[in-house]
mmCIF file with all atom_site columns, C-alpha atoms in Angstrom:
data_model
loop_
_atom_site.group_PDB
_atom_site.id
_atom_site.type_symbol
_atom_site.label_atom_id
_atom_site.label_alt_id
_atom_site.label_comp_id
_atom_site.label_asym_id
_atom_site.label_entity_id
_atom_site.label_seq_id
_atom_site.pdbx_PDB_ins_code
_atom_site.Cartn_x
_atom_site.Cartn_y
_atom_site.Cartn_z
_atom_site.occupancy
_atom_site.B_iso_or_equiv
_atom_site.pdbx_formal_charge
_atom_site.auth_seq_id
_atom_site.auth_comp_id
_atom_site.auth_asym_id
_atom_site.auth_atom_id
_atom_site.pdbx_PDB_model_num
ATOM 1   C CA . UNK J 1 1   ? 0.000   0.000   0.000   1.00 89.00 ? 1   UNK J CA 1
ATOM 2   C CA . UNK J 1 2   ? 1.546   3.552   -1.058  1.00 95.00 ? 2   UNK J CA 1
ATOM 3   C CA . UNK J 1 3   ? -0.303  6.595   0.304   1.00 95.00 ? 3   UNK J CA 1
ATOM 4   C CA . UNK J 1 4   ? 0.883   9.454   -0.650  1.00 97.00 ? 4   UNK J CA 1
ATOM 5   C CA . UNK J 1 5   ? -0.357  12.807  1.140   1.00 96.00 ? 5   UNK J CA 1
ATOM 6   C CA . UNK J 1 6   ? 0.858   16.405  2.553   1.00 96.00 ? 6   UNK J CA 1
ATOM 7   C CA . UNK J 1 7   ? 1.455   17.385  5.741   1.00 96.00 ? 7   UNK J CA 1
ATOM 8   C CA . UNK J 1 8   ? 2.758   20.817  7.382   1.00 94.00 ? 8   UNK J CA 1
ATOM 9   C CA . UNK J 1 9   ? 5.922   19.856  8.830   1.00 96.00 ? 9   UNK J CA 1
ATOM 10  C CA . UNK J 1 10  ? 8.229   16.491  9.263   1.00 96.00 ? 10  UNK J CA 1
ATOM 11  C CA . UNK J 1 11  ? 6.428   16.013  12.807  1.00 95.00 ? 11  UNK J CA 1
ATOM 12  C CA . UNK J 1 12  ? 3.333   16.581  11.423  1.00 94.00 ? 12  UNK J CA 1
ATOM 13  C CA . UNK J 1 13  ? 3.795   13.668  8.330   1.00 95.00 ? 13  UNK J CA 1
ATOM 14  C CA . UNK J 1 14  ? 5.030   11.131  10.798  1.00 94.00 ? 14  UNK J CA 1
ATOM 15  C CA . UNK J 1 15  ? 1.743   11.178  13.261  1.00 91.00 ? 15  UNK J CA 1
ATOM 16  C CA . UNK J 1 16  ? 0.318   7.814   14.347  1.00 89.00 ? 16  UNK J CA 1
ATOM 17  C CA . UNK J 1 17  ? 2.938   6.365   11.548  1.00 90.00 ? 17  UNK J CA 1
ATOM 18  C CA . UNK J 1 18  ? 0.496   2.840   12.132  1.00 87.00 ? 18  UNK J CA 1
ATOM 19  C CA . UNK J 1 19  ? -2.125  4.389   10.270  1.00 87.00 ? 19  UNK J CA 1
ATOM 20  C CA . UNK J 1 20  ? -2.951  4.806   6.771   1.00 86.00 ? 20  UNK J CA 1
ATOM 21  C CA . UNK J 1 21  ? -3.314  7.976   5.228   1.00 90.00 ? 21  UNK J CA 1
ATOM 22  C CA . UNK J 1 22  ? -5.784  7.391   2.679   1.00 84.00 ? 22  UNK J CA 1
ATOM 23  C CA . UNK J 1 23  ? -8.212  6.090   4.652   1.00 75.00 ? 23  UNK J CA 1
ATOM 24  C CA . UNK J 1 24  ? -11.497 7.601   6.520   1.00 63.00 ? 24  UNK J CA 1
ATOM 25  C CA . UNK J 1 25  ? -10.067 6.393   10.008  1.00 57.00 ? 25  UNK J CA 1
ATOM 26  C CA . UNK J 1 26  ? -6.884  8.469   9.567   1.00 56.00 ? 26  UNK J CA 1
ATOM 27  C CA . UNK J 1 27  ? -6.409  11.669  11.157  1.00 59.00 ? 27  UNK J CA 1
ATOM 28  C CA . UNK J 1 28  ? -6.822  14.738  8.489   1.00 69.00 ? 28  UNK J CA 1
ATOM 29  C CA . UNK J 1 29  ? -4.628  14.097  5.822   1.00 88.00 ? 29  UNK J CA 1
ATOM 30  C CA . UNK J 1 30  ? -5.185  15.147  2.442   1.00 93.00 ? 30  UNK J CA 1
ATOM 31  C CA . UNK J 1 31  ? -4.058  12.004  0.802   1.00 95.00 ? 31  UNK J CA 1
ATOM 32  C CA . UNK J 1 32  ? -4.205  9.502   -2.223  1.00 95.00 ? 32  UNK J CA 1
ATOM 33  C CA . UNK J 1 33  ? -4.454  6.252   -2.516  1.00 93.00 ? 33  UNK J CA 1
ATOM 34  C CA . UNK J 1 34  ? -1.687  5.032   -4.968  1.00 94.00 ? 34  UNK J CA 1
ATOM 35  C CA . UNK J 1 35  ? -2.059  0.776   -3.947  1.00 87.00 ? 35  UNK J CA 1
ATOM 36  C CA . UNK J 1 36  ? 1.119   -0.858  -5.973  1.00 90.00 ? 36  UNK J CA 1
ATOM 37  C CA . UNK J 1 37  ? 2.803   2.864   -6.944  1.00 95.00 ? 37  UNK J CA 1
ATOM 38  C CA . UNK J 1 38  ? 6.149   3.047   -4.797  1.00 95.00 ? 38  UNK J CA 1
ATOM 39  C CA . UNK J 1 39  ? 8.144   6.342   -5.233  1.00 96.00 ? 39  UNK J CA 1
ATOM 40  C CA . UNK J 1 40  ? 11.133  5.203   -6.498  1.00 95.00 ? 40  UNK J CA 1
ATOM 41  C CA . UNK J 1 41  ? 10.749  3.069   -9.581  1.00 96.00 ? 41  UNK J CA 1
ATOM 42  C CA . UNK J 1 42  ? 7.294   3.706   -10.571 1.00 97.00 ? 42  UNK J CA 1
ATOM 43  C CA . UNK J 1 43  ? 6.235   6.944   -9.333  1.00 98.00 ? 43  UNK J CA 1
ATOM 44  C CA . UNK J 1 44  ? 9.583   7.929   -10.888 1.00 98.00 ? 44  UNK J CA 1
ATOM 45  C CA . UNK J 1 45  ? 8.777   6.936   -14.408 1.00 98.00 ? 45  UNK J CA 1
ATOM 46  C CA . UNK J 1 46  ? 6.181   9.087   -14.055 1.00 98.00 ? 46  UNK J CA 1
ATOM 47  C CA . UNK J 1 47  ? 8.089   11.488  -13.382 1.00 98.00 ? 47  UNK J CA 1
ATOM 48  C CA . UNK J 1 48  ? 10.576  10.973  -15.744 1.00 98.00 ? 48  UNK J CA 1
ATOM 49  C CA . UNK J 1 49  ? 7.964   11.017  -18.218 1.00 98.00 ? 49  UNK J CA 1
ATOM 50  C CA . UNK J 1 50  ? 6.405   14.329  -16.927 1.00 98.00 ? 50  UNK J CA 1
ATOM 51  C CA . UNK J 1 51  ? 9.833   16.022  -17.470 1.00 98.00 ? 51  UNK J CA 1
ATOM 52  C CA . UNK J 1 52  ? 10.654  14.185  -20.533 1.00 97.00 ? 52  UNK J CA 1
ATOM 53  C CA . UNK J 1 53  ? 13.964  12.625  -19.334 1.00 98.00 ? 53  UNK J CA 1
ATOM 54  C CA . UNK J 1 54  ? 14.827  9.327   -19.420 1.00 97.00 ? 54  UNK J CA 1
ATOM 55  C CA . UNK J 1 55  ? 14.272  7.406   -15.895 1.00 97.00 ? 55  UNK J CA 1
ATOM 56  C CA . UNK J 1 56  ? 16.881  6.258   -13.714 1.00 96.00 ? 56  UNK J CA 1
ATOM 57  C CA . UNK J 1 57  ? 17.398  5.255   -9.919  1.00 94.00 ? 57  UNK J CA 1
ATOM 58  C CA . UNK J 1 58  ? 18.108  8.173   -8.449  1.00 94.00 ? 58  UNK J CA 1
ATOM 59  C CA . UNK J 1 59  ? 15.604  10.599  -10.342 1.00 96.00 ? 59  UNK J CA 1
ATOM 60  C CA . UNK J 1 60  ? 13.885  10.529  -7.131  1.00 96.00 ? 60  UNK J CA 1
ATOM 61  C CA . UNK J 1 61  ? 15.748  10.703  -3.449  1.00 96.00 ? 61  UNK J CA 1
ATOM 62  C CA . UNK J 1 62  ? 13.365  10.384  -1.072  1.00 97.00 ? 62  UNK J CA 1
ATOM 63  C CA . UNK J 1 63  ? 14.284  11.603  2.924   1.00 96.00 ? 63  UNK J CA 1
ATOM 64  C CA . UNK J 1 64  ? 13.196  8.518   4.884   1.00 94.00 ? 64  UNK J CA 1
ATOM 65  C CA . UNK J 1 65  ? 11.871  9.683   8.225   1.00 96.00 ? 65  UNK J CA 1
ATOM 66  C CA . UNK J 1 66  ? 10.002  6.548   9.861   1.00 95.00 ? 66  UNK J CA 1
ATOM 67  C CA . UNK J 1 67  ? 11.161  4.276   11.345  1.00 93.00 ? 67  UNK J CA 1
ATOM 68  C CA . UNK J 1 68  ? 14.112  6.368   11.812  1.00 90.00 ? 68  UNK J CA 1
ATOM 69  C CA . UNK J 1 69  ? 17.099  5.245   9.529   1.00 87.00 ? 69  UNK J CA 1
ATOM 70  C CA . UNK J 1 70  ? 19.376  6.002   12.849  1.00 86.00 ? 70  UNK J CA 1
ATOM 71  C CA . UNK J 1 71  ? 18.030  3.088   14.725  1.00 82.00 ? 71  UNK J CA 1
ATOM 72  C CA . UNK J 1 72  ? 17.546  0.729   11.845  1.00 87.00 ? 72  UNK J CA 1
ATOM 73  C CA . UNK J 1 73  ? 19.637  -2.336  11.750  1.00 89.00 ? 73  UNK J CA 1
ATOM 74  C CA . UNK J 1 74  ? 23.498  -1.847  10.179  1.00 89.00 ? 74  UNK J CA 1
ATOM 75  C CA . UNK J 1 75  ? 24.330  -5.596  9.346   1.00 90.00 ? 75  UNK J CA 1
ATOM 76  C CA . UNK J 1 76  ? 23.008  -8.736  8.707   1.00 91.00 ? 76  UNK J CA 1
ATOM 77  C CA . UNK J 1 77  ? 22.852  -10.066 11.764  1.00 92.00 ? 77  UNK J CA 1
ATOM 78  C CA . UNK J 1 78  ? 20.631  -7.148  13.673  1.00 88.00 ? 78  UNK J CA 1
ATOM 79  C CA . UNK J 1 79  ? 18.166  -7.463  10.813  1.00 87.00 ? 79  UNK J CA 1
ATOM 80  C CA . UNK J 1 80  ? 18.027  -10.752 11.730  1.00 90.00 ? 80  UNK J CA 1
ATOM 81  C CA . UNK J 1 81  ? 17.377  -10.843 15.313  1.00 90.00 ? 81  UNK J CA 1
ATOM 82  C CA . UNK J 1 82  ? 14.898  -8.198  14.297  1.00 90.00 ? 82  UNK J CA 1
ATOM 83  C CA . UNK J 1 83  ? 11.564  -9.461  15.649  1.00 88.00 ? 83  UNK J CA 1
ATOM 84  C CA . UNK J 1 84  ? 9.457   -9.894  12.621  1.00 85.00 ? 84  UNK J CA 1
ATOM 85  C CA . UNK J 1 85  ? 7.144   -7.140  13.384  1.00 84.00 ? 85  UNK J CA 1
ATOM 86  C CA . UNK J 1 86  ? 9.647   -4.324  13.549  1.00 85.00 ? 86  UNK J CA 1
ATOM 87  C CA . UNK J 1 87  ? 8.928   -1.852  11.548  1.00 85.00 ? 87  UNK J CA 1
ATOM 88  C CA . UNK J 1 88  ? 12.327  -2.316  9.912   1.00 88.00 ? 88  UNK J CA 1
ATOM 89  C CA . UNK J 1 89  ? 10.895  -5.410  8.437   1.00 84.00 ? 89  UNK J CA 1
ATOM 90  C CA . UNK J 1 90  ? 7.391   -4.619  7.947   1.00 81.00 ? 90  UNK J CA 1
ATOM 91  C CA . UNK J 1 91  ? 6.856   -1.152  8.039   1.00 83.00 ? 91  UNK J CA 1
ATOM 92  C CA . UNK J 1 92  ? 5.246   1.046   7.730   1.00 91.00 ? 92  UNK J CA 1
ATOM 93  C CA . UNK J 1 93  ? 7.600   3.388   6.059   1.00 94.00 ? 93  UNK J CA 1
ATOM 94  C CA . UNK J 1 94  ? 7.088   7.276   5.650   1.00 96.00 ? 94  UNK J CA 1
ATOM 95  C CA . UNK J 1 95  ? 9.152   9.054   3.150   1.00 97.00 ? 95  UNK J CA 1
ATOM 96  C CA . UNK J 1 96  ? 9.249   12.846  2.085   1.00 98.00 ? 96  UNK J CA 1
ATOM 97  C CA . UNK J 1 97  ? 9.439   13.468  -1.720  1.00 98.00 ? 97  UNK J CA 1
ATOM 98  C CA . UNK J 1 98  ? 11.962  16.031  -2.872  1.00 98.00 ? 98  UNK J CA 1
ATOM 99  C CA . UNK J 1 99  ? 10.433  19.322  -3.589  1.00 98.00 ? 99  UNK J CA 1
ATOM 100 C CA . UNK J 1 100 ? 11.327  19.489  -7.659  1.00 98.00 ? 100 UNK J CA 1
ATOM 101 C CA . UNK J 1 101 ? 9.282   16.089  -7.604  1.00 98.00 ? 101 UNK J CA 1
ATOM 102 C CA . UNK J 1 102 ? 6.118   17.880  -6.029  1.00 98.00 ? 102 UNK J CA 1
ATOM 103 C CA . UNK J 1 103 ? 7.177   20.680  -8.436  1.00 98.00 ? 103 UNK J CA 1
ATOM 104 C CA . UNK J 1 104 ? 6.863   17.963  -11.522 1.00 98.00 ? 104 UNK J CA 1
ATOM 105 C CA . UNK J 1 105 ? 3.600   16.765  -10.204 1.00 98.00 ? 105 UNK J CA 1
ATOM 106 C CA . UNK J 1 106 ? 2.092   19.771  -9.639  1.00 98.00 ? 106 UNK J CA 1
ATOM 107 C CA . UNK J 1 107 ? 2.769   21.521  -13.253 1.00 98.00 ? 107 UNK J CA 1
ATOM 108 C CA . UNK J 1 108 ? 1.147   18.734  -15.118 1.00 98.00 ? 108 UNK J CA 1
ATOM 109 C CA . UNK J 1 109 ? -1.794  20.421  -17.080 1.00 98.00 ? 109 UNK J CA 1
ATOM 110 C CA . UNK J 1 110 ? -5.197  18.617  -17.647 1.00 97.00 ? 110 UNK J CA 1
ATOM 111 C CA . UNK J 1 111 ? -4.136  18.190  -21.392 1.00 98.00 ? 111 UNK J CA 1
ATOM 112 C CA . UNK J 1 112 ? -1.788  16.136  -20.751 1.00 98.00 ? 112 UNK J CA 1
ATOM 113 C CA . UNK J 1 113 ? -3.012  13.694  -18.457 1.00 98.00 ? 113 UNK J CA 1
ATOM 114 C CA . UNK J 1 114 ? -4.289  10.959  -20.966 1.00 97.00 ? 114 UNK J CA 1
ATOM 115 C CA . UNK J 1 115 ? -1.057  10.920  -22.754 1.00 97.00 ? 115 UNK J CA 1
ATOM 116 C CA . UNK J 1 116 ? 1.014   11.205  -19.958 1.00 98.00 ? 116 UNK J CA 1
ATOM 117 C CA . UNK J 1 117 ? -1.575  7.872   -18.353 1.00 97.00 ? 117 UNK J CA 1
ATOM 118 C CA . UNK J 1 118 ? -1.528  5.998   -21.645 1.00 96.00 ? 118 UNK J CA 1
ATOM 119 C CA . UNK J 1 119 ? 2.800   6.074   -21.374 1.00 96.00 ? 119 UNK J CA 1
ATOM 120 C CA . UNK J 1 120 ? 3.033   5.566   -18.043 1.00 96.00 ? 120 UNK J CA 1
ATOM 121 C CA . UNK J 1 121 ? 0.917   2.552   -18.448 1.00 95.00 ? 121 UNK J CA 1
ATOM 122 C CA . UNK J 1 122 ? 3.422   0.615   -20.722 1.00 94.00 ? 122 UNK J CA 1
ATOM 123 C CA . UNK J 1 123 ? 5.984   0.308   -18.237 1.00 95.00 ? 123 UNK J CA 1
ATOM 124 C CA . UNK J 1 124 ? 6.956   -2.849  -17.139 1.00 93.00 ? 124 UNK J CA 1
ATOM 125 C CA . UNK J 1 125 ? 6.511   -2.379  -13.514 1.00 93.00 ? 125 UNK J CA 1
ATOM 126 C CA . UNK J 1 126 ? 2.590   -2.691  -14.209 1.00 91.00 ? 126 UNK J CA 1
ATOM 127 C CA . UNK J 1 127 ? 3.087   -6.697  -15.398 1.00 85.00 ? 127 UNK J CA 1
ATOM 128 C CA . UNK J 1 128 ? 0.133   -5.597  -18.628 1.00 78.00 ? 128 UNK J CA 1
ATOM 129 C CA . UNK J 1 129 ? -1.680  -2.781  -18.949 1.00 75.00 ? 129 UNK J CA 1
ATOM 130 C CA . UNK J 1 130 ? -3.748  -1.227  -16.365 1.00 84.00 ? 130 UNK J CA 1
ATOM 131 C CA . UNK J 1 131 ? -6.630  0.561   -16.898 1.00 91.00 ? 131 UNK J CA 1
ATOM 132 C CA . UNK J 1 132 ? -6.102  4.501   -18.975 1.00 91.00 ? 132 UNK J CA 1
ATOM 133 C CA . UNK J 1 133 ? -9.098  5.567   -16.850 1.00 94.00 ? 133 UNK J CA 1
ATOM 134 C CA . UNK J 1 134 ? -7.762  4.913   -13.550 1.00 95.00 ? 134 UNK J CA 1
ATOM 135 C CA . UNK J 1 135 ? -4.017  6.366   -14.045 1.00 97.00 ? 135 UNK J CA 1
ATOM 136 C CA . UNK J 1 136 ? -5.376  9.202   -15.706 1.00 97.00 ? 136 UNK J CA 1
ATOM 137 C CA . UNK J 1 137 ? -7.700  9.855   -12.788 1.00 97.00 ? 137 UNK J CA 1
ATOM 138 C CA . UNK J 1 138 ? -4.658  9.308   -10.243 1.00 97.00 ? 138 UNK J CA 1
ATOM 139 C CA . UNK J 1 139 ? -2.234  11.217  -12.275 1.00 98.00 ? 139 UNK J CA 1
ATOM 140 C CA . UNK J 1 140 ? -4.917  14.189  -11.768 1.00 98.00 ? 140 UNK J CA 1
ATOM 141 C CA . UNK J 1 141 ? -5.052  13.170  -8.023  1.00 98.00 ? 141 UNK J CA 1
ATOM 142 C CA . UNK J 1 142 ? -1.520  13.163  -7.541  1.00 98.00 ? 142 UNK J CA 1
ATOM 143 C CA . UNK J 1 143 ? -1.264  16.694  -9.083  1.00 98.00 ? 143 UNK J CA 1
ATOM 144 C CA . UNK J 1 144 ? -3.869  18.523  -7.188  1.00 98.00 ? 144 UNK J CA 1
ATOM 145 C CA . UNK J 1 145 ? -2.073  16.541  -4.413  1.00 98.00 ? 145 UNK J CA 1
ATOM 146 C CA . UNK J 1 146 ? 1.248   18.251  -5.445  1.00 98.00 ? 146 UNK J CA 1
ATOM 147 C CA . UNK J 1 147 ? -0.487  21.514  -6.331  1.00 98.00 ? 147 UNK J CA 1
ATOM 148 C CA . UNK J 1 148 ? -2.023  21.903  -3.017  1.00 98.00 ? 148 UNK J CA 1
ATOM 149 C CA . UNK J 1 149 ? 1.275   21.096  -1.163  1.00 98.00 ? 149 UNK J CA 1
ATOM 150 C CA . UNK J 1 150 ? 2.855   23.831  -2.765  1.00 98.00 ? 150 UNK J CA 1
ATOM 151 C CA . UNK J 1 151 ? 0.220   26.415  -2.178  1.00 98.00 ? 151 UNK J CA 1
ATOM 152 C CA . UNK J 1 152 ? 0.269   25.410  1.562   1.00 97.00 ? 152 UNK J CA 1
ATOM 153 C CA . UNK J 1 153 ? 4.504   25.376  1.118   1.00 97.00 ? 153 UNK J CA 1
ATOM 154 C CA . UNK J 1 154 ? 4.222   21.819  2.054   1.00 98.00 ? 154 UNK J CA 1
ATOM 155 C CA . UNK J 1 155 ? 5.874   18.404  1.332   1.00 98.00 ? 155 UNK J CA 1
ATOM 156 C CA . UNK J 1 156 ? 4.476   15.536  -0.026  1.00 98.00 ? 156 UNK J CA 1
ATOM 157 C CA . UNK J 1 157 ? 5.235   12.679  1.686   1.00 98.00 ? 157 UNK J CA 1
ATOM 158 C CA . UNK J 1 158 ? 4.983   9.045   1.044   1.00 97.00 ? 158 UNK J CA 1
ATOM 159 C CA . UNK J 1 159 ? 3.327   6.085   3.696   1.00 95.00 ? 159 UNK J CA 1
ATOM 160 C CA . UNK J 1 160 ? 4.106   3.031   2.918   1.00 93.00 ? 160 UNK J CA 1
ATOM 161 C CA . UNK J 1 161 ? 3.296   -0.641  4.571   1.00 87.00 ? 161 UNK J CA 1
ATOM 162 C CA . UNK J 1 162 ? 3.512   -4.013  3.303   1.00 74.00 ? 162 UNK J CA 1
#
């Protein structure tokens, strides 16, 4: 599950990190509900396609900021005596998205969403092709995500649990 929302501050995006942001339950985030679209690979093709540059690993660098990377495990054998609902293992994971990546998002005009949907979906990373409805509609979401984060001077952030 990938959630990705806003929030005002660091503090602020890593509240009650057990809970989903996408969800009615959740405190008041303004969030979307990505399901299978992790930040790095595919949420970076996107990307990549928004700015018309070929994709690579480190187009985005996300800031992870729960659990924090300082007490995380630093060889094999702590991650192994991990117990196997550690957070390290499990997650969930919250991650802050570099600003020129809300930037992208949020400078995506409504023309070209289908295109922009219709590419994205031929990636590999979607194993066949998804519906052109349904990433054209989260594309949009993800904007006015982006687009409200940067009104506010906010971050988009990224929950994550497996």
């Amino acid at each position: 599950m990938y959630d990705y929302y806003r929030a005002a501050d660091r503090q602020s995006a890593m509240a009650e990190p057990d809970r989903g942001r996408a969800v009615s339950a959740s405190p008041a985030f303004d969030a979307v509900d990505a399901k299978g679209i992790d930040p790095g690979i595919i949420l970076g093709q996107l990307v990549a396609l928004i700015r018309d540059v070929p994709y690579h690993l480190d187009l985005i660098r996300t800031i992870t900021l729960y659990p924090p990377p300082e007490g995380g495990p630093k060889s094999l054998e702590e991650w192994e005596a991990l117990p196997e609902d550690s957070p390290y293992k499990e997650g969930p994971c919250i991650e802050e998205l570099p600003a020129d990546v809300r930037d992208s998002l949020a400078g995506v005009p409504d023309a070209r969403l289908a295109d922009l949907a219709e590419r994205w979906g031929q990636i590999e990373e979607f194993f066949g092709r998804p519906d052109e409805g349904y990433l054209t509609t989260l594309i949009g979401e993800l904007r006015d995500l982006a687009q409200r984060a940067q009104v506010e001077d906010q971050m988009v952030y990224c929950w994550t649990c497996v």
